[in-house]
PDB file of C-alpha atoms in Angstrom:
ATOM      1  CA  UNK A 178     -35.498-189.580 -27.779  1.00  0.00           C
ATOM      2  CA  UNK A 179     -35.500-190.498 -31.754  1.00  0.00           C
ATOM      3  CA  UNK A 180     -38.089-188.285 -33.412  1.00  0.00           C
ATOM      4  CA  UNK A 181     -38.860-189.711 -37.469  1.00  0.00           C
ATOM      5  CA  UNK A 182     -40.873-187.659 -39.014  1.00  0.00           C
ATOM      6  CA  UNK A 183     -44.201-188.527 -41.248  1.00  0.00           C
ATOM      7  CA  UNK A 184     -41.843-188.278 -44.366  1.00  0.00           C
ATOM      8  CA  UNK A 185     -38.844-189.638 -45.319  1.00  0.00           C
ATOM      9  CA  UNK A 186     -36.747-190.229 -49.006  1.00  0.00           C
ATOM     10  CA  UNK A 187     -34.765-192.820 -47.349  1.00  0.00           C
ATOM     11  CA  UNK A 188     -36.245-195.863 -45.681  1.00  0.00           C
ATOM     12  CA  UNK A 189     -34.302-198.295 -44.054  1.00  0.00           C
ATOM     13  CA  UNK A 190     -32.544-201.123 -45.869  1.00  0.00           C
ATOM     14  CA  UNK A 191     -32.814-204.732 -45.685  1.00  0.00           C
ATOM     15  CA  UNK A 192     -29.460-204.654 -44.307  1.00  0.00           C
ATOM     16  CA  UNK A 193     -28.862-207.503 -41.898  1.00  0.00           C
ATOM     17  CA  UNK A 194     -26.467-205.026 -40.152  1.00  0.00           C
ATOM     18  CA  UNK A 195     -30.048-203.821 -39.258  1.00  0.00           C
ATOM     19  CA  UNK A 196     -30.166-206.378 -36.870  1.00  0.00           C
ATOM     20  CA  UNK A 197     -27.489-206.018 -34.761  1.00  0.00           C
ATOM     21  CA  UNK A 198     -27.996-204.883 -31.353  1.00  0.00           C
ATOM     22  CA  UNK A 199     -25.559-203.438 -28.863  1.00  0.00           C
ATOM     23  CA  UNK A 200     -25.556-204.444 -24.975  1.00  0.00           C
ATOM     24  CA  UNK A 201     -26.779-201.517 -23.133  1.00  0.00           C
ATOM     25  CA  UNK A 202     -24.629-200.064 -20.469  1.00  0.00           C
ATOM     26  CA  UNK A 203     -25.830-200.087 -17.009  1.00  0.00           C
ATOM     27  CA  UNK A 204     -27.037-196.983 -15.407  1.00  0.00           C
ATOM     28  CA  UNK A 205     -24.976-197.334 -12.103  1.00  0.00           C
ATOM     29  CA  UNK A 206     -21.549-197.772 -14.164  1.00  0.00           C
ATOM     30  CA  UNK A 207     -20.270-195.363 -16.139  1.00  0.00           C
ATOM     31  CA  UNK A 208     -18.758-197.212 -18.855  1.00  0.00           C
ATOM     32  CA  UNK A 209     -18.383-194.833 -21.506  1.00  0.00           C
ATOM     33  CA  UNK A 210     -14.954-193.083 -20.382  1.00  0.00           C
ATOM     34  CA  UNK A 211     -13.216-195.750 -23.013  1.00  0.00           C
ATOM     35  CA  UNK A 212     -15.348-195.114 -25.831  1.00  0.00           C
ATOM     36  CA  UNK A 213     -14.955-191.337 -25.975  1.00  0.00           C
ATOM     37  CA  UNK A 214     -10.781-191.902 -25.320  1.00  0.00           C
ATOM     38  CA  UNK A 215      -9.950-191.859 -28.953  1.00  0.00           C
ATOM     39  CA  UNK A 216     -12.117-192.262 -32.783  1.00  0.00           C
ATOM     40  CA  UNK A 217     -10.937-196.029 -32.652  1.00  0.00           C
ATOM     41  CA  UNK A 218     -12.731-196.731 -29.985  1.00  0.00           C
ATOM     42  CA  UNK A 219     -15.685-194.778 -30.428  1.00  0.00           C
ATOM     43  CA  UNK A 220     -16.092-196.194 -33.903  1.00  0.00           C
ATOM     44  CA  UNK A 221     -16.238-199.583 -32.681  1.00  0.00           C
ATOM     45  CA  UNK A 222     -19.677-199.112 -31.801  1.00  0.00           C
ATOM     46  CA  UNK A 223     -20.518-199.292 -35.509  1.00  0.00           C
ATOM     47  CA  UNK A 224     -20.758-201.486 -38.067  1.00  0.00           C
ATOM     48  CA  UNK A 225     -17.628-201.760 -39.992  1.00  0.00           C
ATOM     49  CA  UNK A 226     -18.008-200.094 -43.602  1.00  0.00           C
ATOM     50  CA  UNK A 227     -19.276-196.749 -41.070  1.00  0.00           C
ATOM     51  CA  UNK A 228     -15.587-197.394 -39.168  1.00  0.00           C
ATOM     52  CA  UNK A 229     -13.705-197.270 -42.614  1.00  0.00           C
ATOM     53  CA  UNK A 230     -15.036-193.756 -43.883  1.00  0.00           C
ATOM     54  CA  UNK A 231     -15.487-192.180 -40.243  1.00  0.00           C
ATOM     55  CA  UNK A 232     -12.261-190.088 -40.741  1.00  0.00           C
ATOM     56  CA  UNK A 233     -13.815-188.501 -43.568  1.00  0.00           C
ATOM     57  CA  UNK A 234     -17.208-188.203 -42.679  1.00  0.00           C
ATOM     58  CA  UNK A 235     -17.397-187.994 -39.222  1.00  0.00           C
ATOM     59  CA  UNK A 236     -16.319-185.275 -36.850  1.00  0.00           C
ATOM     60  CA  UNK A 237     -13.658-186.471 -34.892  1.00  0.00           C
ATOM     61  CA  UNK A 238     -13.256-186.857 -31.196  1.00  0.00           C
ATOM     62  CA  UNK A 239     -11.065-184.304 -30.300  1.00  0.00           C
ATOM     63  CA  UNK A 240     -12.761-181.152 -32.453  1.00  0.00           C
ATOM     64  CA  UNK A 241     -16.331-182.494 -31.443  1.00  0.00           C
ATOM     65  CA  UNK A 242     -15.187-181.891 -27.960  1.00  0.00           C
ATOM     66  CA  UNK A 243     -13.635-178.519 -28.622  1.00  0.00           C
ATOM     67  CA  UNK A 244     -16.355-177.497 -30.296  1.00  0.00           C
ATOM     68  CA  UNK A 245     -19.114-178.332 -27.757  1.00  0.00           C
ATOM     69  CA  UNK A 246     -16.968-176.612 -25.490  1.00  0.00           C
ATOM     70  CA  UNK A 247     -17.746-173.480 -26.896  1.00  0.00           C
ATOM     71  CA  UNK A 248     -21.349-174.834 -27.389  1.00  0.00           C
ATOM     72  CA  UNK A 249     -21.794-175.979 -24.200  1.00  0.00           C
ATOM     73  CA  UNK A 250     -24.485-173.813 -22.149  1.00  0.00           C
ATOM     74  CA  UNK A 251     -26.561-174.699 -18.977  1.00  0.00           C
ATOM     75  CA  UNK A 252     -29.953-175.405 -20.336  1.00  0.00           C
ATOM     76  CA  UNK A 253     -29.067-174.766 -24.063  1.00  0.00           C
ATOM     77  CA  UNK A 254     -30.261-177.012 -27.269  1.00  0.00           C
ATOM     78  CA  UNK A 255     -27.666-177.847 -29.470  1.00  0.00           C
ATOM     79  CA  UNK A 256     -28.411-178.710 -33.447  1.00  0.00           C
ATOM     80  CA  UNK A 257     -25.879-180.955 -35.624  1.00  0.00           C
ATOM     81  CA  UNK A 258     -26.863-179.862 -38.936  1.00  0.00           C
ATOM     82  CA  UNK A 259     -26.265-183.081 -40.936  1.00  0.00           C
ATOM     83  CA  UNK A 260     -25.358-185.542 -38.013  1.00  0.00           C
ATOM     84  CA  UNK A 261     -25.219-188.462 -39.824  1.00  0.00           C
ATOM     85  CA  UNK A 262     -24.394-191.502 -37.027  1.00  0.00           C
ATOM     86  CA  UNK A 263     -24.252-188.825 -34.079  1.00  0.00           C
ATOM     87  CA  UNK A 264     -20.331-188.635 -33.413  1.00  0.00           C
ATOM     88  CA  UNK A 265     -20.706-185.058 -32.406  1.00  0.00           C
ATOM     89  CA  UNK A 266     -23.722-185.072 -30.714  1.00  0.00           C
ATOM     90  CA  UNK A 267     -23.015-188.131 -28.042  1.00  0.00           C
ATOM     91  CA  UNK A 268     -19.301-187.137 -27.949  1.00  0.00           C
ATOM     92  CA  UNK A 269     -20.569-183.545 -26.674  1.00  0.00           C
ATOM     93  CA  UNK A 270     -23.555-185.193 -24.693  1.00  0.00           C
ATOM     94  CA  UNK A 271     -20.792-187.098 -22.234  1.00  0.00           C
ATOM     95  CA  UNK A 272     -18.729-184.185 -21.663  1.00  0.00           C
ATOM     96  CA  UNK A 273     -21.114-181.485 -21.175  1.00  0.00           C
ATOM     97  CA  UNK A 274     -24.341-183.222 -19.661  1.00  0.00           C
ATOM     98  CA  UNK A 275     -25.773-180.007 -19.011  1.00  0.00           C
ATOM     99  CA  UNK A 276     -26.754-178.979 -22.356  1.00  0.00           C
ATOM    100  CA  UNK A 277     -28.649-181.357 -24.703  1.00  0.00           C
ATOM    101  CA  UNK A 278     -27.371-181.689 -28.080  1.00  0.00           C
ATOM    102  CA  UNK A 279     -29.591-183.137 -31.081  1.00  0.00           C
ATOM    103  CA  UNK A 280     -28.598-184.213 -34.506  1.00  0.00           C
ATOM    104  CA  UNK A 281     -31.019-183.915 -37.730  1.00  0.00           C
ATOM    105  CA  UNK A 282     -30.093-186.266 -40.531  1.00  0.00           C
ATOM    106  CA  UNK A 283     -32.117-187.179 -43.501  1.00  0.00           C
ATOM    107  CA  UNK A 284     -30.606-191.098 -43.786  1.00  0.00           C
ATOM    108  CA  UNK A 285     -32.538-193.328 -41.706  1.00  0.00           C
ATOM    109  CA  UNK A 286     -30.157-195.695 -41.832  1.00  0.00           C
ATOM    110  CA  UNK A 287     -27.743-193.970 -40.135  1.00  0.00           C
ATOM    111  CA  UNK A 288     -30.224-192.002 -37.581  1.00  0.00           C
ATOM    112  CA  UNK A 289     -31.107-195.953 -36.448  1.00  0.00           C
ATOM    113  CA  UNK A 290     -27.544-196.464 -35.711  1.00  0.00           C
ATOM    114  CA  UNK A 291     -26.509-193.147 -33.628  1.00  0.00           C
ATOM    115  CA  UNK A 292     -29.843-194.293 -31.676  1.00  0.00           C
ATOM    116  CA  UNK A 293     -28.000-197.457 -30.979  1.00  0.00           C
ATOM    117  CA  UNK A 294     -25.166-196.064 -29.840  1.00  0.00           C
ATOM    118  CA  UNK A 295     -27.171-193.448 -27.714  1.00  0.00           C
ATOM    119  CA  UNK A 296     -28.768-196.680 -26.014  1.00  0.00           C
ATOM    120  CA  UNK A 297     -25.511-197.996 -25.419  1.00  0.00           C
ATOM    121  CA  UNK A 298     -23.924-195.174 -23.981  1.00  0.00           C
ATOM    122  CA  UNK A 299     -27.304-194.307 -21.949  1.00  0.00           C
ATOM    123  CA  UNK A 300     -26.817-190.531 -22.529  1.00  0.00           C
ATOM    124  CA  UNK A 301     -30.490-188.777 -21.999  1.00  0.00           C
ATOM    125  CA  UNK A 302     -29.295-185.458 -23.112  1.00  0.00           C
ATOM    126  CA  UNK A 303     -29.133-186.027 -26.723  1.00  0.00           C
ATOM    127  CA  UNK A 304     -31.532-186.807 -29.861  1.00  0.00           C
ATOM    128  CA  UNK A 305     -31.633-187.713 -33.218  1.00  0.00           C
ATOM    129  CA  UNK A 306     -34.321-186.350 -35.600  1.00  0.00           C
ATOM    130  CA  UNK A 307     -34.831-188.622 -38.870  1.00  0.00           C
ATOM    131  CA  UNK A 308     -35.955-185.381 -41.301  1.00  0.00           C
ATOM    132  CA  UNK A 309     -34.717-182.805 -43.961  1.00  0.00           C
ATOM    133  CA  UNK A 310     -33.801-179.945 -42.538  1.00  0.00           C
ATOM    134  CA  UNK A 311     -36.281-177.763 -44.164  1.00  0.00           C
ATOM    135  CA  UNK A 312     -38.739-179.706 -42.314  1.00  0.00           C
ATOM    136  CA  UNK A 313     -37.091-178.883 -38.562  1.00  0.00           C
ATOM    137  CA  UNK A 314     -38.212-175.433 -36.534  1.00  0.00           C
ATOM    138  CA  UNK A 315     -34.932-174.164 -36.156  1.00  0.00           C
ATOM    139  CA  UNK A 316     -36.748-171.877 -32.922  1.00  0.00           C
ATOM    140  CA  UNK A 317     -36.444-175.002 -30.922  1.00  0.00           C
ATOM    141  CA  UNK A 318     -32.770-174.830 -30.842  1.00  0.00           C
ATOM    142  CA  UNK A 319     -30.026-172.099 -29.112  1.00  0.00           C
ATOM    143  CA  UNK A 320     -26.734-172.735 -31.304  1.00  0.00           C
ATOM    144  CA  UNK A 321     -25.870-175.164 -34.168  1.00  0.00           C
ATOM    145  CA  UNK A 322     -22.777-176.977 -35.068  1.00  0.00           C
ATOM    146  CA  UNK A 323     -22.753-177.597 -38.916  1.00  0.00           C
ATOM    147  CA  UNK A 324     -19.875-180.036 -40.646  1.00  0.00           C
ATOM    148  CA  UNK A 325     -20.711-178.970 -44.131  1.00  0.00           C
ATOM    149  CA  UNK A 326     -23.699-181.642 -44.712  1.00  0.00           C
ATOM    150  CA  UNK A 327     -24.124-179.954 -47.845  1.00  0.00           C
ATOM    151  CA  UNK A 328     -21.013-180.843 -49.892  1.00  0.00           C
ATOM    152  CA  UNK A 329     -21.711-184.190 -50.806  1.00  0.00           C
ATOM    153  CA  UNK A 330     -24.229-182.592 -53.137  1.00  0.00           C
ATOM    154  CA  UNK A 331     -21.664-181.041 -55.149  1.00  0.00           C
ATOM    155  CA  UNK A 332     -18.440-184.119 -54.493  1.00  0.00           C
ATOM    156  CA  UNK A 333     -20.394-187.418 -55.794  1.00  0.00           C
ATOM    157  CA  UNK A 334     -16.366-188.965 -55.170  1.00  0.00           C
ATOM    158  CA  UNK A 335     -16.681-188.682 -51.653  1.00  0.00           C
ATOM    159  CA  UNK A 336     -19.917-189.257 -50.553  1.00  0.00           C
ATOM    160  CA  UNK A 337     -21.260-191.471 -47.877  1.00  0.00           C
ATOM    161  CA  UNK A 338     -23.620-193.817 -50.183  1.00  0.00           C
ATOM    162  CA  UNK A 339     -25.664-192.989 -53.587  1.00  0.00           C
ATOM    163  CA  UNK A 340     -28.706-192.166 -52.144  1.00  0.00           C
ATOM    164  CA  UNK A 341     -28.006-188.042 -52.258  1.00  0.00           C
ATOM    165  CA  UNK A 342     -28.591-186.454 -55.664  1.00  0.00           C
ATOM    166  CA  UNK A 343     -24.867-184.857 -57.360  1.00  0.00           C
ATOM    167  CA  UNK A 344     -26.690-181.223 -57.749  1.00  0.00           C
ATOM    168  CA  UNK A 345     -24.924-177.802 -56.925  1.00  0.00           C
ATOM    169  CA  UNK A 346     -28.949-176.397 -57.461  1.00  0.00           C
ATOM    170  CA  UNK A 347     -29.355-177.954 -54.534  1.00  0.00           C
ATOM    171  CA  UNK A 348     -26.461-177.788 -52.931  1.00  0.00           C
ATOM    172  CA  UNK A 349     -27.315-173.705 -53.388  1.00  0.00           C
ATOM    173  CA  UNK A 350     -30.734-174.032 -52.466  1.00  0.00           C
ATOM    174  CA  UNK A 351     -29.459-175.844 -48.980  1.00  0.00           C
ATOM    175  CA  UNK A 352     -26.867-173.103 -47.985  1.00  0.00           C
ATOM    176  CA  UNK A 353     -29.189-170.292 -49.246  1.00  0.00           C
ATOM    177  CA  UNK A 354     -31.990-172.282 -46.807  1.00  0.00           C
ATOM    178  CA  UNK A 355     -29.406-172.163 -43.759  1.00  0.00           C
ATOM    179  CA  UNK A 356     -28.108-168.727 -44.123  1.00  0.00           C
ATOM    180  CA  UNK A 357     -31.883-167.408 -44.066  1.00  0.00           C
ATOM    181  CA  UNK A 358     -32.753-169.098 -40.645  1.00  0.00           C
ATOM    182  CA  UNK A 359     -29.375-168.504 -39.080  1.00  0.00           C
ATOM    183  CA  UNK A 360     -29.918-165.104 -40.049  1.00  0.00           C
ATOM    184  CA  UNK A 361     -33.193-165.166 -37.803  1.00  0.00           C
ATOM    185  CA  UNK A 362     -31.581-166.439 -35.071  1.00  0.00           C
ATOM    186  CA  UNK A 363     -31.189-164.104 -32.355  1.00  0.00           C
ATOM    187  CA  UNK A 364     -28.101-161.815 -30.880  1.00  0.00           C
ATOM    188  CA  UNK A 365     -26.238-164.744 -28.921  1.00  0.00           C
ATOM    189  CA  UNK A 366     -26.450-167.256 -30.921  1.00  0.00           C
ATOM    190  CA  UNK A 367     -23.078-169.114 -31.435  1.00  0.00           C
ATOM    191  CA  UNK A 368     -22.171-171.546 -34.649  1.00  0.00           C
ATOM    192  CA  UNK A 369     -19.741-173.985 -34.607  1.00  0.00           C
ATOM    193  CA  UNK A 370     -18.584-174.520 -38.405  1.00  0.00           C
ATOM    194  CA  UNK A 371     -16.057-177.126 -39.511  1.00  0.00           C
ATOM    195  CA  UNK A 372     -14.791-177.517 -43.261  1.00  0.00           C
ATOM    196  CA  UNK A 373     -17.286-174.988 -43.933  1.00  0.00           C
ATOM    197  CA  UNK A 374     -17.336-172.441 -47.077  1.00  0.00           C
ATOM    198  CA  UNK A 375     -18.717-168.717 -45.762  1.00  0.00           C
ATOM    199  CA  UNK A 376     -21.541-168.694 -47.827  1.00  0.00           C
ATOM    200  CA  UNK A 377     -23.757-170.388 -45.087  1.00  0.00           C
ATOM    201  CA  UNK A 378     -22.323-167.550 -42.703  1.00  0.00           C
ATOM    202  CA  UNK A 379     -24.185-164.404 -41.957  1.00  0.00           C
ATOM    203  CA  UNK A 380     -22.459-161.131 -42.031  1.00  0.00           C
ATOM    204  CA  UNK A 381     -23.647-160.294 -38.297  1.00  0.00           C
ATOM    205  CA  UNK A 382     -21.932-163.699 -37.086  1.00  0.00           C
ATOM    206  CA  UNK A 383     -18.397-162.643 -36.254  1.00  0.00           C
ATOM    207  CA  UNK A 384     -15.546-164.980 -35.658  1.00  0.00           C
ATOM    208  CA  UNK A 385     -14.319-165.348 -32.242  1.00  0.00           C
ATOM    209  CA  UNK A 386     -12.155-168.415 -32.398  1.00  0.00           C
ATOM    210  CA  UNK A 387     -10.421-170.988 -34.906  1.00  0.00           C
ATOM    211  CA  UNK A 388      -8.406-173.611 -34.184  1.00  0.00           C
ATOM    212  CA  UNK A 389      -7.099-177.087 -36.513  1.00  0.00           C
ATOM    213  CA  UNK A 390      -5.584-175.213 -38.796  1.00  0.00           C
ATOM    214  CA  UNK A 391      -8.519-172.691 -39.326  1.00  0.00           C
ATOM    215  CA  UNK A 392     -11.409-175.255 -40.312  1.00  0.00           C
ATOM    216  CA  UNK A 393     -12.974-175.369 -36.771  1.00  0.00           C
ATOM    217  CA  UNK A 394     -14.558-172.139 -36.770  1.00  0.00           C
ATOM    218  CA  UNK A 395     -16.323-170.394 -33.482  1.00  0.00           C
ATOM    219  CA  UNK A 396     -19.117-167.575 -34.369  1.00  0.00           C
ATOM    220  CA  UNK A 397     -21.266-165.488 -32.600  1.00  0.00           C
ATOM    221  CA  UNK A 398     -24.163-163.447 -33.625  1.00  0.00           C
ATOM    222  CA  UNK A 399     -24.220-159.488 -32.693  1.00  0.00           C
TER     223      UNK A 399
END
């Protein structure tokens, strides 16, 4: 279900993390019920310099499952906007099978590890997409959760490696690219945003929900 597109700014390393492999679950057990218990546990599945920053980086267990909650739709597609190794995506794909949820990331590093952790888990109802998102036709998709991908543009201290370019013209040029085709979306659409600034929010998205001290944020579009 892992779509790479033709292009791509970052190639995989000669890593020999690449070439670790996971044991696939069976498909008559379901043996995923630990993994999605707590972020320890879930985090295991990766290798161990991801496991160090994933309270930083990575959505954790609890709000990914609140937010897919609200998400959640029979039928629906699901984008995570920046979904770097997939936390959101699988941890929303086990507890709401109904809807499929897909993550775009532009590191292929870290798109070839949330496919290894989709294998392992065995969950057909999500994706990963190895692009930039100005390459992705936002019409395939119903509602979007978004974790603020764009700040490591502008916060060089906290980013996930050195391969993203310290720029607020970009960082601008991101959230001005967002706004315009969540804009187009249609009445209905929700947005989940998390640690998010409003300037990626259009003004016919109103607020219907917030929860963790305000930064998980539930819109709708009139």
């Amino acid at each position: 279900m892992t779509k790479i597109y033709p292009y791509s700014e970052f190639p995989p390393r000669p890593d020999e993390q690449l070439n670790r492999r996971l044991t696939l679950v069976s498909d008559e057990t379901d043996n995923n019920a630990a993994l999605f218990q707590n972020d320890a546990a879930f985090d295991w599945m990766y290798p161990e310099h991801f496991q160090v920053i994933s309270l930083k980086q990575w959505t954790p267990i609890a709000v990914a499952r609140k937010a897919a909650e609200f998400l959640a739709e029979p039928g629906a597609r699901v984008l995570d906007i920046g979904s770097g190794i997939g936390k959101f995506c699988l941890t929303a794909g086990y507890h709401y099978p109904g809807t499929s949820f897909h993550g775009v990331e532009q590191r292929q590093e870290l798109v070839y590890f949330a496919e290894e952790a989709r294998q392992y888990t065995g969950l057909e109802n999500v994706g990963f997409i190895n692009a930039n998102i100005t390459q992705l036709d936002f019409n395939q998709f119903d509602h979007f959760y978004f974790y603020n991908s764009f700040y490591e543009n502008i916060d060089a201290e906290n980013s996930i490696d050195d391969t993203i370019a310290t720029s607020f013209s970009l960082y601008s040029y991101y959230t001005q690219y967002l706004y315009k085709v969540l804009a187009e979306k249609p009445s209905g659409t929700r947005l989940v945003t998390f640690h998010c600034f409003d300037d990626v929010i259009p003004l016919d998205y109103c607020l219907v929900n917030a929860s963790y001290d305000t930064l998980l944020r539930m819109w709708i579009k009139r």
